[in-house]
PDB file of C-alpha atoms in Angstrom:
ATOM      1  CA  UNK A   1     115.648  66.989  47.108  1.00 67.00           C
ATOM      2  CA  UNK A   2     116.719  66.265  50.585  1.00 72.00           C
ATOM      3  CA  UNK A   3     114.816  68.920  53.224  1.00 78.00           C
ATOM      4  CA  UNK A   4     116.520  69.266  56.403  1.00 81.00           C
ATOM      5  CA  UNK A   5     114.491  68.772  60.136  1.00 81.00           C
ATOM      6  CA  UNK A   6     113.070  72.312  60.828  1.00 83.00           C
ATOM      7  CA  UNK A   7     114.406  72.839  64.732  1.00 86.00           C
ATOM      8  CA  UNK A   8     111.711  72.343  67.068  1.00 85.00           C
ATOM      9  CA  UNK A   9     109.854  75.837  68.287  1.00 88.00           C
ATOM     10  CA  UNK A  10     109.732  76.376  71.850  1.00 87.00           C
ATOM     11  CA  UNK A  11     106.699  77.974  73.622  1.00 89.00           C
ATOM     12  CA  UNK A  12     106.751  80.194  76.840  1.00 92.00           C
ATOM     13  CA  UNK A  13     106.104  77.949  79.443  1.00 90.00           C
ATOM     14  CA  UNK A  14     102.482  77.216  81.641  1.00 89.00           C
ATOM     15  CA  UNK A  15     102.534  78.126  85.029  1.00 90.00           C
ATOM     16  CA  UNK A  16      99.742  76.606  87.142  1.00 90.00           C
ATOM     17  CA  UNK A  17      99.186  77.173  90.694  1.00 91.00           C
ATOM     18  CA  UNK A  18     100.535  76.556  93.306  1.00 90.00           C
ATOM     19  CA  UNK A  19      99.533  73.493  95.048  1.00 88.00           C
ATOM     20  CA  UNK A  20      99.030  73.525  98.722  1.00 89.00           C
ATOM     21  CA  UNK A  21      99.397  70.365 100.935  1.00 89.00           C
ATOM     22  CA  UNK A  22      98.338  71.007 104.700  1.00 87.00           C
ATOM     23  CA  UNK A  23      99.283  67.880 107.378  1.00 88.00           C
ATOM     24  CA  UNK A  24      96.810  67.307 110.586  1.00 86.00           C
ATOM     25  CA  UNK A  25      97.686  65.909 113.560  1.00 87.00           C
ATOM     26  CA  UNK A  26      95.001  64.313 116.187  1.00 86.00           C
ATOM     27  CA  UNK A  27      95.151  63.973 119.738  1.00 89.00           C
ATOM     28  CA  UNK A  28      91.857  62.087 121.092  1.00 86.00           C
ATOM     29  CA  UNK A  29      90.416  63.651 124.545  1.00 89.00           C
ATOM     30  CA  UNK A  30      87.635  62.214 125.928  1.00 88.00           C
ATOM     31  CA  UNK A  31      84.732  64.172 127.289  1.00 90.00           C
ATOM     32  CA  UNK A  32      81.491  62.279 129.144  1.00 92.00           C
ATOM     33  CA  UNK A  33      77.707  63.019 128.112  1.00 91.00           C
ATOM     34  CA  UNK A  34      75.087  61.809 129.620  1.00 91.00           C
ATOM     35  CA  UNK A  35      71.341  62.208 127.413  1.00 91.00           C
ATOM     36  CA  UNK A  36      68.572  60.487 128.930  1.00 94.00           C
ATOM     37  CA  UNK A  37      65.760  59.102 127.312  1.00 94.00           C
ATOM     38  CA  UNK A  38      62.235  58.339 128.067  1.00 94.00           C
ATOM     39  CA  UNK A  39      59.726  56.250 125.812  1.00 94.00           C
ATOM     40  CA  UNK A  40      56.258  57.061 124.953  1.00 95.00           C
ATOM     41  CA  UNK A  41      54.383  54.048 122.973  1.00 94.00           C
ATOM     42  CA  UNK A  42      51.629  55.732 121.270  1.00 94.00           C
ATOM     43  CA  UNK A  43      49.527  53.331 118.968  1.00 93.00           C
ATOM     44  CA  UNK A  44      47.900  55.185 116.234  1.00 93.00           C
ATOM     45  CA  UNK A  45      44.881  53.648 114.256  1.00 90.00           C
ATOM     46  CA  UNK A  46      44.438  54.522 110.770  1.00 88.00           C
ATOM     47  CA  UNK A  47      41.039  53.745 108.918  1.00 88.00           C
ATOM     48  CA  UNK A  48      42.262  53.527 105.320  1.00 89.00           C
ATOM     49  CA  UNK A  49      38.865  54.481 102.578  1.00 88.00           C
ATOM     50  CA  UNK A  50      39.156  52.609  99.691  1.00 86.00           C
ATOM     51  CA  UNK A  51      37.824  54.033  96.856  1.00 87.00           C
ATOM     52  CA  UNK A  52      37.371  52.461  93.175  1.00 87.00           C
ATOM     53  CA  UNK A  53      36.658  53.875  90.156  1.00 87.00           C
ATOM     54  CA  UNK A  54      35.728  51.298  87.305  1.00 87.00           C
ATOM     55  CA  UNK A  55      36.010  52.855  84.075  1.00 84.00           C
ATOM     56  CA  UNK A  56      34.995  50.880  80.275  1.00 88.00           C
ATOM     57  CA  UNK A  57      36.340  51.791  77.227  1.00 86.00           C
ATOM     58  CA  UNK A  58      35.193  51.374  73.695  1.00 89.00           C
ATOM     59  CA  UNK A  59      36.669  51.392  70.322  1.00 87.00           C
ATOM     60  CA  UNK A  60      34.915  53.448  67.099  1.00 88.00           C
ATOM     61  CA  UNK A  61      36.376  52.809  63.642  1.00 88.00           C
ATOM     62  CA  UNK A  62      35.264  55.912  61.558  1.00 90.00           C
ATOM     63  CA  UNK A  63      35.707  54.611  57.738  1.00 87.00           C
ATOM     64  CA  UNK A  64      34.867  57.331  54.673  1.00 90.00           C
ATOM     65  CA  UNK A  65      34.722  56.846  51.239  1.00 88.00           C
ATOM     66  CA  UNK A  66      34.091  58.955  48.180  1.00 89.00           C
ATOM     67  CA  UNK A  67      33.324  58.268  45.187  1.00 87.00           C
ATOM     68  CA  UNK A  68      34.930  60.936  42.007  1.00 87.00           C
ATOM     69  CA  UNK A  69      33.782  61.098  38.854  1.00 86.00           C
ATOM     70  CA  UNK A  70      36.763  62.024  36.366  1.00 86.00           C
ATOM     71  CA  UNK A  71      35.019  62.122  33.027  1.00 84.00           C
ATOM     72  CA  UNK A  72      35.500  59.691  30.014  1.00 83.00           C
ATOM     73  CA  UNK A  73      38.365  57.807  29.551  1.00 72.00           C
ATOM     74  CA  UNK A  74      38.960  55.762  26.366  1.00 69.00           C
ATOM     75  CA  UNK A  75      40.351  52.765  26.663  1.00 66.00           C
ATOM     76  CA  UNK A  76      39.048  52.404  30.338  1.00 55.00           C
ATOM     77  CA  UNK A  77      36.578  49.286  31.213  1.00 61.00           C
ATOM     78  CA  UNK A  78      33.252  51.122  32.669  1.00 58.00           C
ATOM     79  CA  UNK A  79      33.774  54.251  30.551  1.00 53.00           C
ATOM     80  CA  UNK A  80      31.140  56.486  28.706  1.00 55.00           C
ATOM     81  CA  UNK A  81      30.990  57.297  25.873  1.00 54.00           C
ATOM     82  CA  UNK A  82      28.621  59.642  24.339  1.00 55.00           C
ATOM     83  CA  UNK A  83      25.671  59.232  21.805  1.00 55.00           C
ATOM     84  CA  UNK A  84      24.723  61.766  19.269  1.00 52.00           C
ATOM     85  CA  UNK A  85      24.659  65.090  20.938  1.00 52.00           C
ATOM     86  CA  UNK A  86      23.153  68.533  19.056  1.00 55.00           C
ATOM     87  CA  UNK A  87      25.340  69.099  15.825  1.00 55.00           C
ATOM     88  CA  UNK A  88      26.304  65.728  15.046  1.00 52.00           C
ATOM     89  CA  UNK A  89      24.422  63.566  12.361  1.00 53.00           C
ATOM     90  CA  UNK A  90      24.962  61.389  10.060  1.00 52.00           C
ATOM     91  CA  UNK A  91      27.740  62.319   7.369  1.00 54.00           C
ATOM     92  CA  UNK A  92      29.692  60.451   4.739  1.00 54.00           C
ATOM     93  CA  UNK A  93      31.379  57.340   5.943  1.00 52.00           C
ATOM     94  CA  UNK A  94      28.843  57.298   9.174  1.00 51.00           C
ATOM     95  CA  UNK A  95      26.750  54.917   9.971  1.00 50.00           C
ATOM     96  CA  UNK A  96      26.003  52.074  11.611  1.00 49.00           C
ATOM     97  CA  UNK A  97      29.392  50.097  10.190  1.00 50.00           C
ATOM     98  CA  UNK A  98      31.138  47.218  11.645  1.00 52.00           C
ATOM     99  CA  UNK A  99      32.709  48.141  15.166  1.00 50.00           C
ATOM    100  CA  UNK A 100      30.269  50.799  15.808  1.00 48.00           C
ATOM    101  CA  UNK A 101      27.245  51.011  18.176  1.00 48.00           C
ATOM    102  CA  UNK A 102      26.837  47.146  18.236  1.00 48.00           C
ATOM    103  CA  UNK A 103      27.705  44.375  20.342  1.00 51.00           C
ATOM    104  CA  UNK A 104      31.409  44.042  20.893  1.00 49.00           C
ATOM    105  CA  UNK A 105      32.597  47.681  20.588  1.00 49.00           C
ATOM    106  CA  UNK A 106      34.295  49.797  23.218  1.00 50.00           C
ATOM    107  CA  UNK A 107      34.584  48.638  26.380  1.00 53.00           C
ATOM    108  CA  UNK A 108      33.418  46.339  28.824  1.00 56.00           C
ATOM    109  CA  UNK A 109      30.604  48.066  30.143  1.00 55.00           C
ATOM    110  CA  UNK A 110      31.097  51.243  28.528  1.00 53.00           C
ATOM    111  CA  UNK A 111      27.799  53.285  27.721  1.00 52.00           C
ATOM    112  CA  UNK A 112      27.079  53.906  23.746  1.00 52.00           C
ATOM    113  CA  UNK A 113      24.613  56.825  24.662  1.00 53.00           C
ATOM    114  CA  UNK A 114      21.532  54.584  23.732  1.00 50.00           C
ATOM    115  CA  UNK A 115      18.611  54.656  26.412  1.00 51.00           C
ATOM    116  CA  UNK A 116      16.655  51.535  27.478  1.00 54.00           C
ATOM    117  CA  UNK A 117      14.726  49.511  24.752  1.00 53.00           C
ATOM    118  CA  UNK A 118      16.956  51.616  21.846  1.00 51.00           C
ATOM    119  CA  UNK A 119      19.780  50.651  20.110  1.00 51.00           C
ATOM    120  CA  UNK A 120      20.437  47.797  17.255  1.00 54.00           C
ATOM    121  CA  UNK A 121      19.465  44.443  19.574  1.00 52.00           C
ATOM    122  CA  UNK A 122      16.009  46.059  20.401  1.00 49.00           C
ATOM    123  CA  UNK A 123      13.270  43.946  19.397  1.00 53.00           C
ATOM    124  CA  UNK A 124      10.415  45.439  21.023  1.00 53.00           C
ATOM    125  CA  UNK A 125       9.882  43.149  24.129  1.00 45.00           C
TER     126      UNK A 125
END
């Protein structure tokens, strides 16, 4: 479909102002003044105080730490695990069993619950 040119829209015209141009003409007249002068040398002396103010500085690192206890956490190396507490004995299928309370279970360095000289490996020294 062939659309014909839309005719163009006219708006209602800008007026600006006016501008005014204003020509100068010069005629040079020359008129004589006389201004005397008369010199005073006046030497000033200035005493100029110096004064310093030395000043050190120093640096201070602060460094914290903290240390947070989260509890036990199996499978961690360094974790605790607890020994027989009130209520728990010896039942069927407990015991002292392979992969329990000797050397080579849990952790590395994990706690069994045994105090010094106790435990399996004791031999009395």
């Amino acid at each position: 479909m062939y659309c014909r040119p839309r005719p163009s829209q006219v708006m209602p015209a800008v007026v600006h102002p006016t501008k005014c141009c204003v020509t100068h003409s010069f005629q040079n007249i020359v008129v004589p003044h006389i201004h005397p002068t008369h010199h005073t040398h006046v030497n000033h002396i200035n005493y100029e105080n110096q004064h310093s103010f030395p000043q050190t500085q120093s640096n201070v690192n602060q460094v914290t730490q903290s240390n947070v206890n989260t509890g036990p956490r199996p499978g961690v190396a360094g974790a605790y695990s607890p020994g027989m507490g009130p209520g728990m004995g010896m039942g069927p299928g407990m015991g002292m069993g392979p992969g329990y309370g000797g050397p080579g279970t849990g952790v590395a360095g994990a706690s069994t619950g045994m105090g010094p000289k106790q435990g399996p490996s004791f031999s009395g020294r």
